[in-house]
Coordinates of C-alpha atoms in Angstrom, one line a residue:
Q1 CA -95.4 5.8 -53.3
A2 CA -91.9 3.6 -53.5
Q3 CA -91.7 1.1 -51.0
L4 CA -90.2 -2.4 -50.2
V5 CA -92.4 -5.5 -49.2
E6 CA -91.4 -8.5 -46.9
S7 CA -92.9 -12.0 -47.7
G8 CA -92.2 -15.5 -46.6
G9 CA -92.1 -14.7 -42.3
G10 CA -94.2 -17.4 -40.0
L11 CA -94.2 -20.1 -37.5
V12 CA -91.1 -22.7 -37.6
Q13 CA -89.8 -25.5 -35.3
P14 CA -86.8 -25.2 -33.9
G15 CA -83.7 -26.5 -36.4
G16 CA -86.4 -25.6 -39.4
S17 CA -85.7 -23.0 -41.9
L18 CA -87.5 -19.8 -43.8
R19 CA -86.2 -17.7 -46.8
L20 CA -87.4 -13.8 -46.4
S21 CA -87.9 -12.0 -49.5
C22 CA -88.0 -7.9 -49.7
A23 CA -89.5 -6.7 -52.9
A24 CA -89.1 -3.3 -54.4
S25 CA -92.0 -1.3 -55.7
R26 CA -92.4 1.6 -57.4
I27 CA -88.7 1.8 -57.2
S28 CA -85.1 -0.3 -58.5
F29 CA -82.5 -1.3 -56.6
S30 CA -79.0 -1.9 -58.3
R31 CA -75.6 -3.4 -57.1
D32 CA -74.5 0.3 -56.2
D33 CA -77.0 0.1 -53.4
F34 CA -76.5 -1.1 -49.6
M35 CA -79.1 -3.1 -49.0
A36 CA -79.9 -5.1 -45.4
W37 CA -82.3 -7.4 -43.1
S38 CA -82.6 -6.1 -39.1
R39 CA -84.6 -7.7 -36.4
Q40 CA -86.6 -6.6 -33.2
A41 CA -87.5 -9.1 -30.8
P42 CA -89.7 -7.5 -27.6
G43 CA -88.1 -6.1 -25.1
K44 CA -85.3 -6.1 -27.0
Q45 CA -82.9 -3.8 -29.1
H46 CA -83.5 -3.0 -33.4
E47 CA -80.1 -5.6 -34.0
L48 CA -79.0 -6.0 -37.7
V49 CA -78.9 -8.9 -38.9
A50 CA -77.4 -9.0 -42.4
S51 CA -76.1 -6.6 -44.8
I52 CA -74.5 -6.4 -48.3
S53 CA -72.3 -3.4 -49.5
P54 CA -72.5 -2.1 -53.1
G55 CA -69.2 -4.0 -53.6
G56 CA -71.2 -7.0 -52.8
V57 CA -69.7 -7.3 -49.3
T58 CA -71.8 -9.2 -46.5
Y59 CA -71.6 -8.7 -42.7
Y60 CA -73.4 -10.8 -40.7
A61 CA -74.2 -10.5 -36.8
D62 CA -72.3 -13.5 -34.5
S63 CA -75.8 -14.9 -33.5
V64 CA -76.6 -15.6 -37.2
K65 CA -72.9 -16.2 -38.7
G66 CA -73.0 -19.5 -41.0
R67 CA -76.6 -20.2 -40.2
F68 CA -78.0 -16.9 -42.3
T69 CA -77.4 -15.8 -45.7
I70 CA -78.3 -12.5 -47.5
S71 CA -78.5 -12.4 -51.2
R72 CA -79.6 -9.8 -54.0
D73 CA -81.5 -10.3 -57.2
N74 CA -80.8 -7.0 -58.9
A75 CA -83.1 -7.7 -62.1
K76 CA -85.9 -9.4 -60.2
N77 CA -85.7 -5.9 -57.7
T78 CA -85.3 -8.3 -54.8
L79 CA -83.3 -9.0 -51.5
Y80 CA -83.6 -12.1 -49.7
L81 CA -83.0 -13.5 -46.5
Q82 CA -81.5 -17.8 -46.3
M83 CA -82.4 -18.4 -42.7
N84 CA -81.8 -22.2 -41.5
G85 CA -80.8 -23.6 -38.5
L86 CA -83.6 -21.5 -36.5
K87 CA -83.5 -21.2 -32.7
P88 CA -85.9 -19.9 -30.7
E89 CA -84.1 -16.4 -30.0
D90 CA -84.3 -15.7 -33.9
S91 CA -87.8 -15.1 -32.9
A92 CA -88.7 -11.6 -33.9
V93 CA -90.2 -8.9 -36.5
Y94 CA -88.0 -8.9 -39.5
S95 CA -87.1 -5.7 -42.1
C96 CA -85.8 -5.1 -44.4
Y97 CA -83.9 -1.3 -45.6
G98 CA -82.1 0.3 -48.6
D99 CA -80.1 2.8 -49.0
I100 CA -81.3 3.8 -52.5
F101 CA -81.0 5.8 -55.6
D102 CA -84.3 7.0 -56.8
G103 CA -82.8 9.1 -59.7
S104 CA -82.0 12.1 -57.7
A105 CA -81.3 11.3 -54.3
R106 CA -80.0 8.4 -51.8
K107 CA -82.6 7.8 -49.5
R108 CA -83.3 4.8 -47.0
Y109 CA -86.3 3.1 -47.8
W110 CA -88.0 0.4 -45.1
G111 CA -90.1 -2.7 -45.3
Q112 CA -93.0 -3.0 -43.0
G113 CA -91.7 -6.1 -41.5
T114 CA -92.7 -9.8 -40.8
Q115 CA -92.9 -12.0 -37.8
V116 CA -90.6 -14.9 -37.6
T117 CA -91.5 -17.2 -34.7
V118 CA -89.5 -20.3 -33.8
S119 CA -91.5 -22.7 -31.4
T120 CA -92.4 -26.1 -30.8

Protein backbone atom coordinates (compact mmCIF):
# COMPACT_ATOMS: atom_id res chain seq x y z
CA GLN A 1 0.00 0.00 0.00
CA ALA A 2 1.36 3.40 -0.97
CA GLN A 3 2.10 5.66 1.96
CA LEU A 4 4.17 8.51 3.31
CA VAL A 5 6.32 7.89 6.39
CA GLU A 6 7.67 10.71 8.55
CA SER A 7 10.74 10.57 10.77
CA GLY A 8 13.02 12.93 12.63
CA GLY A 9 10.75 14.18 15.37
CA GLY A 10 11.74 14.26 19.01
CA LEU A 11 12.50 16.40 22.03
CA VAL A 12 14.67 19.47 21.54
CA GLN A 13 15.51 22.50 23.66
CA PRO A 14 14.34 25.98 22.66
CA GLY A 15 16.63 27.41 20.00
CA GLY A 16 17.55 23.96 18.75
CA SER A 17 17.07 22.35 15.35
CA LEU A 18 15.43 19.28 13.88
CA ARG A 19 15.10 17.97 10.36
CA LEU A 20 11.94 16.06 9.53
CA SER A 21 11.86 13.63 6.65
CA CYS A 22 8.88 12.27 4.74
CA ALA A 23 9.65 9.24 2.63
CA ALA A 24 7.26 7.86 0.03
CA SER A 25 6.79 4.11 0.03
CA ARG A 26 5.37 2.16 -2.92
CA ILE A 27 4.73 5.43 -4.74
CA SER A 28 6.92 8.05 -6.36
CA PHE A 29 6.43 11.77 -6.30
CA SER A 30 7.85 14.19 -8.79
CA ARG A 31 8.34 17.88 -9.31
CA ASP A 32 4.76 17.99 -10.61
CA ASP A 33 3.28 17.04 -7.26
CA PHE A 34 2.25 19.45 -4.51
CA MET A 35 3.82 18.52 -1.18
CA ALA A 36 3.38 20.07 2.26
CA TRP A 37 3.91 19.89 6.01
CA SER A 38 1.20 20.66 8.50
CA ARG A 39 1.01 20.47 12.28
CA GLN A 40 -1.50 20.19 15.06
CA ALA A 41 -0.96 20.95 18.71
CA PRO A 42 -3.36 19.81 21.45
CA GLY A 43 -6.38 22.10 21.61
CA LYS A 44 -5.33 24.04 18.51
CA GLN A 45 -6.45 24.03 14.91
CA HIS A 46 -4.60 22.15 12.22
CA GLU A 47 -2.08 24.53 10.63
CA LEU A 48 -0.36 24.46 7.24
CA VAL A 49 3.31 25.05 8.03
CA ALA A 50 5.00 24.95 4.64
CA SER A 51 4.39 23.76 1.12
CA ILE A 52 6.16 23.39 -2.18
CA SER A 53 4.25 23.62 -5.43
CA PRO A 54 4.87 21.83 -8.72
CA GLY A 55 6.66 24.93 -9.95
CA GLY A 56 8.91 24.94 -6.92
CA VAL A 57 7.25 27.91 -5.26
CA THR A 58 7.37 27.62 -1.49
CA TYR A 59 4.92 28.86 1.11
CA TYR A 60 5.53 29.34 4.82
CA ALA A 61 3.19 30.22 7.62
CA ASP A 62 4.08 33.58 9.16
CA SER A 63 4.89 31.85 12.43
CA VAL A 64 7.77 29.87 10.87
CA LYS A 65 9.12 32.20 8.17
CA GLY A 66 12.86 32.60 8.38
CA ARG A 67 13.21 29.56 10.65
CA PHE A 68 11.85 26.61 8.65
CA THR A 69 12.83 25.43 5.19
CA ILE A 70 10.92 22.94 3.06
CA SER A 71 12.75 21.00 0.38
CA ARG A 72 12.37 17.86 -1.68
CA ASP A 73 14.65 15.27 -3.22
CA ASN A 74 12.64 13.65 -5.99
CA ALA A 75 15.37 11.11 -6.69
CA LYS A 76 15.11 9.87 -3.10
CA ASN A 77 11.32 10.26 -2.99
CA THR A 78 11.73 12.31 0.18
CA LEU A 79 10.36 15.60 1.45
CA TYR A 80 12.18 17.50 4.20
CA LEU A 81 11.45 20.20 6.74
CA GLN A 82 14.49 21.83 8.31
CA MET A 83 13.46 23.55 11.52
CA ASN A 84 15.83 26.00 13.19
CA GLY A 85 15.34 28.33 16.11
CA LEU A 86 12.64 26.11 17.55
CA LYS A 87 10.25 27.59 20.09
CA PRO A 88 7.97 25.89 22.62
CA GLU A 89 4.98 26.97 20.53
CA ASP A 90 6.32 24.83 17.66
CA SER A 91 5.52 21.70 19.69
CA ALA A 92 2.98 19.65 17.75
CA VAL A 93 2.43 16.53 15.71
CA TYR A 94 3.88 17.24 12.27
CA SER A 95 2.44 15.47 9.25
CA CYS A 96 3.43 15.50 5.62
CA TYR A 97 1.02 15.16 2.74
CA GLY A 98 1.09 15.31 -1.00
CA ASP A 99 -1.20 15.36 -4.00
CA ILE A 100 0.56 12.62 -5.93
CA PHE A 101 -0.19 11.24 -9.37
CA ASP A 102 -0.12 7.47 -9.09
CA GLY A 103 -0.27 6.72 -12.79
CA SER A 104 -4.03 6.87 -13.10
CA ALA A 105 -5.22 9.66 -10.84
CA ARG A 106 -3.97 12.35 -8.50
CA LYS A 107 -4.69 11.46 -4.91
CA ARG A 108 -3.85 12.99 -1.52
CA TYR A 109 -1.58 10.90 0.63
CA TRP A 110 -0.91 11.60 4.33
CA GLY A 111 1.80 10.44 6.64
CA GLN A 112 1.07 9.17 10.13
CA GLY A 113 2.69 12.13 11.88
CA THR A 114 5.75 12.63 14.05
CA GLN A 115 5.84 14.37 17.44
CA VAL A 116 8.00 17.44 17.92
CA THR A 117 8.40 18.72 21.47
CA VAL A 118 10.33 21.88 22.24
CA SER A 119 11.02 22.16 25.94
CA THR A 120 13.70 22.62 28.56
